[in-house]
Amino acid sequence: MRKQIAAANWKMNLTLAEAHELIDLLLQQPLSIEAHQQVLIATPFPYLIPIQQKLANSQIKCCAQNIASTQNGAFTGETSAEIVNSLHINYAIIGHSERRELFHEDHSVLALKVNQALAHSVHPVFCCGEPLAIREAGTQNSYVETQLTESLFHLDAEQMKQCIVAYEPIWAIGTGKTASSEQAQEMHAHIRAVIAAKFGSEVAETVSILYGGSVKASNAIELFAKPDVDGGLVGGASLNAVEFAAIINALK
Ligand code: 13P
């Protein structure tokens, strides 16, 4: 079975003390993380080292929330994939809708970020997903397909296998409005078919496709039960240890 993944995206939340407290509480919860399951926590950059140290005896790994599109040099404020890898962090969210919308990251910049990640043994957690107007127009499939083709389809099959895809419909992020499990399954099957058409079905069957957008303990079991939903990328609910533990335990 491909990896089933519960990934927390803390975004720009929590002080360091609060972050420690949240992890302490999470580790006190009864967690069952099997060999085919993976738990990631995308912390703000300054917390990657202390939180990773705290998680050293657990199966939970840290993840960056972003990386630079360039290798190194005069890019004040940026953090490269090489730097992230040097911390022994091997996952990075790339192309979150907040980065696309608020920081104007386009398809070609995201393709460069994916290249940087893969060049430095960092698995991209590549986000895609449509805004409400596109969903209402019924053109979400081609919209998401373009996001995948423009930023991932220059890769070879082995590189594509290193990627994780997260489908996050923008209308469901932070709104409390979740895609129905049918809507999620429909889009995830589409994403897998698009990957299969380009890279072959063996690659498509390997790539984990996560759902993100108001995932909570109360809807995770139904969402994750769908055959093409391989877990979730969780914002708000990941800031609550009991909620996130229940989401981890909802993985297939
Ligand atoms: P919410 O779970 O808060 O809707 O956020 C989803 C998200 O953006 C995760 O990356």
XYZ file of N, CA and C and ligand atoms in Angstrom:
766
model
N 0.840 -1.209 0.000
C 0.000 0.000 0.000
C 0.869 1.250 0.000
N 0.473 2.244 -0.830
C 1.265 3.488 -0.798
C 1.111 4.143 0.571
N 2.050 5.053 0.887
C 2.061 5.682 2.212
C 0.768 6.453 2.468
N 0.238 6.256 3.641
C -0.902 7.028 4.116
C -0.334 8.076 5.064
N -0.648 9.344 4.805
C 0.092 10.434 5.460
C -0.844 11.431 6.135
N -0.559 11.714 7.400
C -1.225 12.831 8.078
C -0.182 13.918 8.243
N -0.390 15.048 7.591
C 0.587 16.140 7.631
C -0.054 17.365 8.267
N 0.602 17.878 9.291
C 0.137 19.102 9.947
C 0.807 20.286 9.272
N 0.032 21.301 8.968
C 0.598 22.563 8.485
C 0.250 23.633 9.509
N 1.232 23.949 10.323
C 0.982 24.923 11.395
C 0.853 26.345 10.844
N 1.283 26.563 9.603
C 1.291 27.912 9.016
C 2.059 28.862 9.955
N 1.664 30.129 10.041
C 2.419 31.081 10.873
C 1.731 31.224 12.230
N 1.750 30.106 12.972
C 1.082 30.067 14.270
C 2.017 29.502 15.327
N 1.716 29.787 16.568
C 2.365 29.256 17.768
C 3.706 29.933 18.076
N 3.878 30.270 19.347
C 5.213 30.658 19.823
C 5.993 29.366 20.037
N 7.282 29.489 20.286
C 8.092 28.285 20.521
C 7.576 27.515 21.738
N 7.226 28.250 22.802
C 6.719 27.578 24.005
C 5.422 26.834 23.685
N 4.547 27.461 22.913
C 3.283 26.802 22.544
C 3.533 25.579 21.659
N 4.534 25.694 20.801
C 4.860 24.566 19.921
C 5.332 23.368 20.748
N 6.197 23.634 21.730
C 6.661 22.546 22.612
C 5.488 21.911 23.351
N 4.601 22.768 23.837
C 3.443 22.282 24.595
C 2.553 21.391 23.713
N 2.343 21.823 22.477
C 1.498 21.059 21.555
C 2.119 19.686 21.270
N 3.432 19.653 21.055
C 4.091 18.373 20.770
C 4.064 17.481 22.012
N 4.303 18.069 23.186
C 4.228 17.269 24.427
C 2.862 16.602 24.531
N 1.821 17.398 24.278
C 0.453 16.863 24.370
C 0.190 15.797 23.307
N 0.685 16.044 22.091
C 0.475 15.090 20.998
C 1.119 13.753 21.347
N 2.322 13.811 21.907
C 3.041 12.564 22.215
C 2.407 11.820 23.389
N 1.572 12.523 24.142
C 0.849 11.850 25.240
C -0.406 11.128 24.759
N -0.809 11.407 23.524
C -2.032 10.785 22.992
C -1.730 9.356 22.559
N -2.734 8.494 22.593
C -2.507 7.144 22.060
C -2.447 7.201 20.533
N -1.252 6.998 19.983
C -1.076 7.084 18.531
C -0.705 5.713 18.000
N -1.388 5.312 16.927
C -0.931 4.078 16.280
C -0.469 4.453 14.881
N 0.846 4.420 14.691
C 1.429 4.785 13.391
C 2.091 3.528 12.831
N 1.453 2.961 11.797
C 1.961 1.706 11.239
C 3.039 1.974 10.191
N 3.685 0.899 9.738
C 4.838 1.042 8.834
C 4.456 1.739 7.520
N 3.217 1.552 7.055
C 2.814 2.172 5.795
C 2.211 3.563 6.028
N 2.324 4.049 7.240
C 1.776 5.373 7.557
C 2.904 6.331 7.930
N 2.654 7.618 7.705
C 3.677 8.627 7.970
C 2.996 9.860 8.556
N 3.619 10.442 9.556
C 3.095 11.684 10.120
C 4.150 12.771 9.939
N 3.718 13.903 9.408
C 4.612 15.036 9.175
C 4.073 16.254 9.914
N 4.989 17.095 10.383
C 4.569 18.359 10.985
C 5.363 19.482 10.347
N 4.654 20.338 9.620
C 5.292 21.479 8.968
C 5.247 22.661 9.929
N 6.384 22.906 10.554
C 6.493 23.978 11.552
C 7.039 25.232 10.870
N 6.924 26.388 11.524
C 7.693 27.549 11.053
C 9.188 27.178 11.042
N 9.956 27.787 10.142
C 11.374 27.428 9.990
C 12.169 27.400 11.300
N 12.026 28.407 12.187
C 12.900 28.407 13.370
C 12.659 27.223 14.297
N 11.504 26.564 14.140
C 11.178 25.470 15.068
C 11.577 24.107 14.516
N 12.073 24.070 13.288
C 12.354 22.754 12.694
C 13.334 21.960 13.560
N 14.403 22.605 14.011
C 15.405 21.864 14.788
C 14.871 21.474 16.171
N 14.376 22.416 16.975
C 13.918 21.981 18.303
C 12.776 20.972 18.252
N 11.859 21.134 17.317
C 10.728 20.187 17.278
C 11.200 18.838 16.746
N 12.106 18.867 15.789
C 12.649 17.596 15.301
C 13.364 16.848 16.429
N 14.107 17.596 17.246
C 14.790 16.953 18.383
C 13.780 16.331 19.325
N 12.704 17.051 19.537
C 11.671 16.559 20.439
C 11.003 15.295 19.895
N 10.961 15.181 18.559
C 10.280 14.043 17.916
C 11.236 12.881 17.616
N 12.494 13.036 18.080
C 13.537 12.077 17.673
C 13.163 10.629 17.986
N 12.481 10.396 19.089
C 12.147 9.011 19.451
C 10.750 8.603 18.996
N 10.151 9.418 18.136
C 8.818 9.071 17.625
C 8.959 8.754 16.136
N 7.855 8.364 15.512
C 7.917 8.130 14.054
C 7.502 9.378 13.289
N 7.359 10.493 13.994
C 6.867 11.723 13.366
C 8.050 12.540 12.855
N 7.902 13.085 11.635
C 8.998 13.856 11.043
C 8.569 15.300 10.798
N 9.544 16.188 10.809
C 9.269 17.594 10.508
C 9.322 17.850 9.008
N 8.661 18.905 8.605
C 8.524 19.277 7.193
C 8.641 20.797 7.121
N 9.314 21.311 6.090
C 9.357 22.759 5.883
C 8.049 23.203 5.228
N 7.698 24.470 5.404
C 6.448 24.977 4.801
C 6.674 25.576 3.415
N 7.942 25.693 3.029
C 8.281 26.377 1.779
C 9.770 26.167 1.570
N 10.254 26.334 0.356
C 11.698 26.440 0.118
C 11.910 27.431 -1.024
N 13.148 27.861 -1.173
C 13.487 28.821 -2.225
C 13.513 28.134 -3.584
N 13.381 28.948 -4.614
C 13.430 28.408 -5.981
C 14.857 28.386 -6.512
N 15.774 28.937 -5.744
C 17.178 29.010 -6.192
C 18.071 28.243 -5.225
N 19.274 27.945 -5.681
C 20.188 27.064 -4.925
C 20.755 27.739 -3.681
N 21.330 28.931 -3.860
C 21.934 29.672 -2.742
C 22.285 31.067 -3.236
N 22.795 31.896 -2.345
C 23.265 33.215 -2.775
C 22.519 34.362 -2.118
N 22.499 35.503 -2.784
C 21.986 36.745 -2.208
C 20.460 36.799 -2.337
N 19.785 36.056 -1.475
C 18.306 36.017 -1.473
C 17.845 36.184 -0.030
N 18.013 37.391 0.492
C 17.732 37.680 1.895
C 16.353 37.178 2.313
N 16.321 36.433 3.386
C 15.050 35.960 3.926
C 14.598 34.622 3.391
N 15.283 34.097 2.402
C 14.875 32.813 1.821
C 15.609 31.657 2.509
N 15.034 30.464 2.408
C 15.664 29.251 2.946
C 15.673 28.209 1.839
N 16.852 27.705 1.530
C 16.979 26.807 0.378
C 16.710 25.354 0.755
N 16.493 24.544 -0.259
C 16.348 23.098 -0.051
C 17.638 22.518 0.516
N 18.772 23.068 0.080
C 20.062 22.582 0.589
C 20.169 22.827 2.103
N 19.729 24.015 2.538
C 19.760 24.329 3.976
C 18.824 23.385 4.732
N 17.627 23.199 4.202
C 16.647 22.306 4.843
C 17.217 20.889 4.941
N 17.806 20.420 3.857
C 18.397 19.082 3.869
C 19.529 18.982 4.887
N 20.274 20.063 5.057
C 21.389 20.025 6.009
C 20.908 19.920 7.456
N 19.631 20.211 7.677
C 19.022 20.025 9.010
C 18.447 18.616 9.160
N 18.622 17.806 8.096
C 18.031 16.459 8.054
C 16.510 16.516 8.008
N 16.008 17.556 7.362
C 14.571 17.663 7.091
C 14.393 17.273 5.626
N 13.527 16.315 5.371
C 13.431 15.770 4.003
C 12.055 15.920 3.368
N 11.278 16.865 3.862
C 9.965 17.149 3.283
C 9.766 18.664 3.252
N 9.118 19.153 2.216
C 8.778 20.581 2.155
C 7.460 20.755 1.398
N 6.575 21.556 1.959
C 5.356 21.941 1.232
C 5.769 22.905 0.123
N 5.271 22.668 -1.065
C 5.558 23.558 -2.202
C 4.242 23.897 -2.896
N 4.036 25.183 -3.141
C 2.866 25.595 -3.909
C 1.578 25.656 -3.127
N 1.677 25.853 -1.808
C 0.435 26.046 -1.048
C -0.341 27.224 -1.651
N -1.658 27.161 -1.608
C -2.458 28.231 -2.239
C -2.160 29.589 -1.612
N -1.769 29.599 -0.335
C -1.432 30.890 0.292
C -0.151 31.461 -0.318
N 0.796 30.584 -0.663
C 2.024 31.042 -1.352
C 1.668 31.510 -2.767
N 0.792 30.765 -3.431
C 0.420 31.144 -4.803
C -0.290 32.497 -4.792
N -1.255 32.656 -3.877
C -2.090 33.865 -3.893
C -1.393 35.063 -3.282
N -0.829 34.893 -2.086
C -0.310 36.045 -1.336
C 1.107 36.411 -1.752
N 1.857 35.423 -2.238
C 3.255 35.681 -2.588
C 3.503 35.489 -4.085
N 2.408 35.373 -4.834
C 2.450 35.375 -6.304
C 3.384 34.312 -6.876
N 3.385 33.148 -6.287
C 4.225 32.066 -6.817
C 3.476 31.411 -7.979
N 4.112 31.426 -9.149
C 3.429 30.886 -10.331
C 3.971 29.492 -10.678
N 3.383 28.908 -11.729
C 3.738 27.531 -12.108
C 5.236 27.355 -12.293
N 5.863 28.347 -12.950
C 7.280 28.149 -13.293
C 8.175 28.268 -12.059
N 7.843 29.168 -11.141
C 8.607 29.257 -9.883
C 8.453 27.954 -9.096
N 7.241 27.430 -9.095
C 7.001 26.188 -8.337
C 7.752 25.018 -8.956
N 7.866 25.006 -10.278
C 8.658 23.949 -10.935
C 10.114 24.041 -10.485
N 10.638 25.266 -10.346
C 12.025 25.439 -9.883
C 12.171 24.966 -8.434
N 11.165 25.255 -7.620
C 11.206 24.809 -6.215
C 11.197 23.286 -6.135
N 10.367 22.665 -6.966
C 10.324 21.200 -7.004
C 11.704 20.662 -7.396
N 12.328 21.284 -8.383
C 13.674 20.853 -8.801
C 14.672 20.981 -7.661
N 14.625 22.109 -6.969
C 15.542 22.315 -5.839
C 15.326 21.256 -4.768
N 14.085 20.988 -4.460
C 13.776 19.980 -3.429
C 14.371 18.633 -3.836
N 14.066 18.205 -5.047
C 14.503 16.869 -5.473
C 16.028 16.785 -5.582
N 16.659 17.899 -5.928
C 18.127 17.906 -6.031
C 18.789 17.764 -4.665
N 18.015 18.015 -3.603
C 18.588 17.977 -2.255
C 17.837 17.001 -1.348
N 17.311 15.938 -1.945
C 16.671 14.848 -1.180
C 15.548 15.327 -0.273
N 14.807 16.306 -0.747
C 13.637 16.801 -0.014
C 12.398 16.398 -0.820
N 11.481 15.669 -0.191
C 10.251 15.276 -0.881
C 9.315 16.482 -0.976
N 8.919 16.889 -2.185
C 7.922 17.960 -2.269
C 6.533 17.455 -1.839
N 5.867 18.243 -1.020
C 4.428 18.030 -0.778
C 3.767 19.087 -1.644
N 3.474 18.712 -2.885
C 3.063 19.689 -3.894
C 1.561 19.928 -3.824
N 1.193 21.184 -3.562
C -0.223 21.515 -3.374
C -0.861 21.994 -4.676
N -2.098 21.590 -4.866
C -2.894 22.070 -5.994
C -4.327 22.239 -5.486
N -5.167 22.871 -6.278
C -6.553 23.050 -5.848
C -7.133 24.327 -6.421
N -8.438 24.288 -6.656
C -9.089 25.378 -7.384
C -9.799 26.360 -6.449
N -9.914 27.637 -6.879
C -10.743 28.589 -6.139
C -12.234 28.320 -6.370
N -13.058 28.975 -5.571
C -14.503 28.743 -5.619
C -15.097 28.999 -7.007
N -14.660 30.095 -7.665
C -15.251 30.445 -8.966
C -15.033 29.327 -9.985
N -13.889 28.673 -9.909
C -13.591 27.580 -10.844
C -14.465 26.370 -10.522
N -14.634 26.092 -9.237
C -15.518 24.975 -8.830
C -16.945 25.259 -9.301
N -17.392 26.507 -9.141
C -18.761 26.849 -9.537
C -18.946 26.766 -11.051
N -17.858 27.044 -11.777
C -17.922 26.947 -13.243
C -17.783 25.498 -13.713
N -17.411 24.607 -12.778
C -17.297 23.189 -13.120
C -16.031 22.838 -13.899
N -15.023 23.727 -13.848
C -13.802 23.477 -14.631
C -12.609 23.103 -13.737
N -12.918 22.568 -12.549
C -11.835 22.265 -11.600
C -10.869 21.192 -12.098
N -11.351 20.241 -12.878
C -10.446 19.169 -13.325
C -9.336 19.698 -14.219
N -9.711 20.538 -15.190
C -8.661 21.052 -16.073
C -7.779 22.060 -15.342
N -8.353 22.798 -14.395
C -7.567 23.770 -13.611
C -6.459 23.061 -12.841
N -6.830 21.982 -12.154
C -5.847 21.228 -11.350
C -4.857 20.510 -12.267
N -5.359 20.002 -13.379
C -4.463 19.323 -14.331
C -3.364 20.284 -14.808
N -3.746 21.532 -15.083
C -2.746 22.523 -15.508
C -1.719 22.758 -14.399
N -2.172 22.837 -13.142
C -1.225 23.038 -12.041
C -0.203 21.902 -12.005
N -0.671 20.681 -12.236
C 0.240 19.518 -12.199
C 1.172 19.526 -13.408
N 0.605 19.741 -14.581
C 1.443 19.640 -15.787
C 2.495 20.752 -15.820
N 2.131 21.945 -15.387
C 3.067 23.080 -15.493
C 4.213 23.014 -14.482
N 3.989 22.362 -13.343
C 5.040 22.376 -12.312
C 5.669 21.016 -12.044
N 5.070 19.930 -12.553
C 5.613 18.589 -12.248
C 5.961 17.762 -13.487
N 5.419 18.133 -14.644
C 5.528 17.208 -15.773
C 6.854 17.277 -16.524
N 7.775 18.109 -16.041
C 9.138 18.074 -16.591
C 9.968 17.004 -15.888
N 9.426 16.409 -14.821
C 10.184 15.418 -14.035
C 10.251 14.093 -14.778
N 11.193 13.229 -14.364
C 11.152 11.854 -14.866
C 10.383 10.999 -13.858
N 10.139 9.763 -14.222
C 9.266 8.905 -13.397
C 9.827 8.726 -11.991
N 11.137 8.534 -11.883
C 11.739 8.320 -10.555
C 11.572 9.559 -9.685
N 11.703 10.740 -10.293
C 11.520 11.981 -9.532
C 10.063 12.139 -9.102
N 9.154 11.795 -10.020
C 7.724 11.931 -9.692
C 7.370 11.043 -8.498
N 7.999 9.868 -8.416
C 7.719 8.958 -7.291
C 8.132 9.545 -5.943
N 9.038 10.535 -5.971
C 9.490 11.165 -4.717
C 8.493 12.215 -4.229
N 7.522 12.550 -5.073
C 6.587 13.635 -4.752
C 5.341 13.116 -4.037
N 4.817 13.975 -3.195
C 3.511 13.776 -2.576
C 2.640 14.899 -3.132
N 1.409 14.605 -3.478
C 0.501 15.653 -3.969
C -0.547 15.923 -2.890
N -0.857 17.188 -2.676
C -1.943 17.537 -1.749
C -2.984 18.337 -2.523
N -4.201 17.793 -2.594
C -5.304 18.522 -3.224
C -6.010 19.342 -2.150
N -5.938 20.663 -2.299
C -6.558 21.555 -1.316
C -7.443 22.566 -2.044
N -8.733 22.259 -2.177
C -9.627 23.243 -2.802
C -9.647 24.515 -1.946
N -9.389 25.649 -2.574
C -9.200 26.886 -1.811
C -10.459 27.253 -1.026
N -11.611 26.922 -1.585
C -12.877 27.252 -0.925
C -13.084 26.444 0.355
N -12.255 25.434 0.578
C -12.411 24.607 1.778
C -11.336 24.896 2.821
N -10.385 25.788 2.491
C -9.275 26.035 3.419
C -9.672 27.071 4.455
N -9.650 26.653 5.717
C -9.915 27.576 6.820
C -11.337 28.093 6.850
N -12.221 27.471 6.096
C -13.595 27.965 6.008
C -14.562 27.100 6.812
N -14.088 25.946 7.254
C -14.973 25.006 7.935
C -15.820 24.231 6.942
N -15.683 24.576 5.651
C -16.477 23.936 4.601
C -15.588 22.878 3.927
N -15.840 21.622 4.206
C -14.994 20.563 3.650
C -15.586 20.097 2.330
N -14.704 19.698 1.401
C -15.230 18.992 0.228
C -15.890 17.713 0.741
N -16.935 17.279 0.090
C -17.520 16.000 0.498
C -16.525 14.900 0.150
N -16.673 13.765 0.804
C -15.732 12.683 0.511
C -15.860 12.258 -0.956
N -17.060 12.412 -1.529
C -17.241 12.083 -2.963
C -16.493 13.079 -3.847
N -16.595 14.371 -3.487
C -15.871 15.383 -4.277
C -14.360 15.162 -4.189
N -13.892 14.815 -2.983
C -12.455 14.566 -2.811
C -12.035 13.353 -3.636
N -12.780 12.266 -3.516
C -12.430 11.048 -4.252
C -12.411 11.302 -5.767
N -13.410 12.043 -6.237
C -13.497 12.315 -7.674
C -12.242 13.057 -8.165
N -11.840 14.091 -7.402
C -10.655 14.850 -7.820
C -9.376 14.029 -7.650
N -9.290 13.269 -6.569
C -8.077 12.460 -6.359
C -7.921 11.411 -7.459
N -9.025 10.818 -7.870
C -8.964 9.828 -8.964
C -8.523 10.522 -10.253
N -9.010 11.748 -10.455
C -8.613 12.516 -11.634
C -7.106 12.798 -11.596
N -6.624 13.250 -10.438
C -5.187 13.554 -10.303
C -4.365 12.290 -10.576
N -4.809 11.163 -10.037
C -4.055 9.925 -10.252
C -4.077 9.529 -11.738
N -5.207 9.763 -12.385
C -5.307 9.436 -13.821
C -4.393 10.342 -14.645
N -4.307 11.610 -14.267
C -3.438 12.557 -14.970
C -1.972 12.136 -14.795
N -1.612 11.721 -13.586
C -0.234 11.265 -13.332
C 0.033 9.975 -14.113
N -0.960 9.078 -14.143
C -0.792 7.799 -14.857
C -0.609 8.026 -16.358
N -1.370 8.976 -16.910
C -1.281 9.229 -18.351
C 0.110 9.734 -18.732
N 0.743 10.462 -17.842
C 2.073 11.015 -18.142
C 3.202 10.048 -17.743
N 3.099 9.462 -16.547
C 4.232 8.712 -15.984
C 3.996 7.200 -15.927
N 2.784 6.766 -16.236
C 2.470 5.337 -16.159
C 1.774 4.997 -14.853
N 1.043 3.880 -14.882
C 0.205 3.566 -13.715
C 1.031 3.134 -12.514
N 2.214 2.567 -12.720
C 3.019 2.148 -11.559
C 3.404 3.381 -10.731
N 3.800 4.456 -11.414
C 4.148 5.689 -10.708
C 2.899 6.256 -10.024
N 1.801 6.299 -10.763
C 0.569 6.891 -10.212
C 0.097 6.144 -8.965
N 0.302 4.832 -8.954
C -0.121 4.039 -7.787
C 0.801 4.264 -6.595
N 2.005 4.796 -6.849
C 2.987 5.018 -5.772
C 2.781 6.357 -5.081
N 2.279 7.346 -5.829
C 2.224 8.722 -5.307
C 1.055 8.874 -4.320
N 1.377 9.326 -3.119
C 0.321 9.590 -2.129
C -0.357 10.915 -2.482
N -1.687 10.917 -2.453
C -2.453 12.136 -2.734
C -3.265 12.471 -1.481
N -2.901 13.586 -0.849
C -3.537 13.995 0.402
C -4.659 14.988 0.118
N -5.673 14.978 0.959
C -6.731 15.987 0.872
C -6.490 17.042 1.958
N -6.674 18.307 1.612
C -6.575 19.379 2.602
C -7.720 20.360 2.437
N -8.193 20.887 3.560
C -9.307 21.839 3.537
C -10.305 21.469 4.614
N -10.129 22.068 5.798
C -11.036 21.832 6.928
C -11.138 20.354 7.320
N -10.003 19.643 7.236
C -9.987 18.276 7.775
C -10.060 18.373 9.297
N -10.934 17.555 9.875
C -11.111 17.528 11.325
C -11.233 16.070 11.765
N -11.167 15.855 13.075
C -11.342 14.492 13.583
C -12.694 13.938 13.121
N -13.695 14.825 13.042
C -15.055 14.360 12.746
C -15.280 13.996 11.275
N -14.405 14.445 10.366
C -14.616 14.056 8.959
C -13.460 13.226 8.379
N -12.384 13.049 9.163
C -11.186 12.393 8.619
C -11.454 10.933 8.236
N -12.196 10.218 9.068
C -12.388 8.786 8.785
C -13.096 8.619 7.443
N -14.144 9.410 7.221
C -14.897 9.278 5.963
C -14.047 9.688 4.755
N -13.302 10.784 4.901
C -12.445 11.229 3.785
C -11.359 10.197 3.485
N -10.673 9.738 4.542
C -9.525 8.850 4.338
C -9.955 7.455 3.877
N -11.235 7.137 4.079
C -11.719 5.812 3.663
C -11.798 5.707 2.137
N -11.834 6.840 1.458
C -11.953 6.803 -0.001
C -10.662 6.235 -0.613
N -10.796 5.436 -1.663
C -9.629 4.686 -2.148
C -8.461 5.538 -2.637
N -8.744 6.738 -3.168
C -7.645 7.564 -3.675
C -7.247 8.687 -2.723
N -7.829 8.706 -1.538
C -7.459 9.714 -0.541
C -6.478 9.060 0.434
N -5.221 9.481 0.344
C -4.149 8.816 1.098
C -3.757 9.602 2.341
N -4.732 10.274 2.932
C -4.462 11.043 4.141
C -4.779 12.505 3.935
N -4.274 13.350 4.849
C -4.665 14.750 4.806
C -3.535 15.706 5.121
N -3.696 16.925 4.609
C -2.831 18.052 4.976
C -3.725 18.979 5.802
N -3.357 19.147 7.057
C -4.292 19.686 8.047
C -3.784 21.005 8.608
N -4.582 22.049 8.496
C -4.219 23.345 9.056
C -4.739 23.482 10.476
N -5.850 24.184 10.623
C -6.400 24.533 11.937
C -6.458 23.383 12.936
N -6.958 22.243 12.505
C -7.142 21.126 13.445
C -5.817 20.536 13.915
N -4.729 20.845 13.214
C -3.429 20.306 13.648
C -2.859 21.104 14.820
N -3.505 22.221 15.157
C -3.037 23.021 16.292
C -3.644 22.534 17.596
N -4.437 21.484 17.509
C -5.054 20.869 18.690
C -4.578 19.414 18.755
N -3.860 19.073 19.816
C -3.218 17.747 19.896
C -4.227 16.606 19.840
N -5.350 16.770 20.531
C -6.341 15.690 20.568
C -6.962 15.498 19.189
N -7.280 16.624 18.533
C -7.853 16.563 17.174
C -6.863 15.912 16.200
N -5.602 16.377 16.252
C -4.634 15.870 15.273
C -4.343 14.395 15.535
N -4.303 14.012 16.801
C -4.080 12.584 17.110
C -5.212 11.738 16.527
N -6.429 12.225 16.631
C -7.568 11.468 16.074
C -7.460 11.400 14.548
N -6.952 12.457 13.936
C -6.769 12.459 12.471
C -5.686 11.448 12.091
N -4.608 11.403 12.856
C -3.550 10.406 12.597
C -4.154 8.998 12.701
N -4.945 8.782 13.717
C -5.501 7.448 13.942
C -6.608 7.096 12.953
N -7.024 8.094 12.147
C -8.033 7.837 11.100
C -7.399 7.366 9.791
N -6.059 7.389 9.731
C -5.396 6.933 8.485
C -5.734 5.474 8.219
N -5.824 5.116 6.938
C -6.057 3.718 6.555
C -4.881 2.870 6.986
P -7.414 24.118 7.244
O -7.281 22.672 7.681
O -7.268 25.092 8.371
O -8.605 24.319 6.393
O -6.126 24.405 6.311
C -5.848 23.540 5.272
C -4.511 23.879 4.749
O -4.324 24.909 4.132
C -3.416 22.944 5.019
O -2.299 23.238 4.249
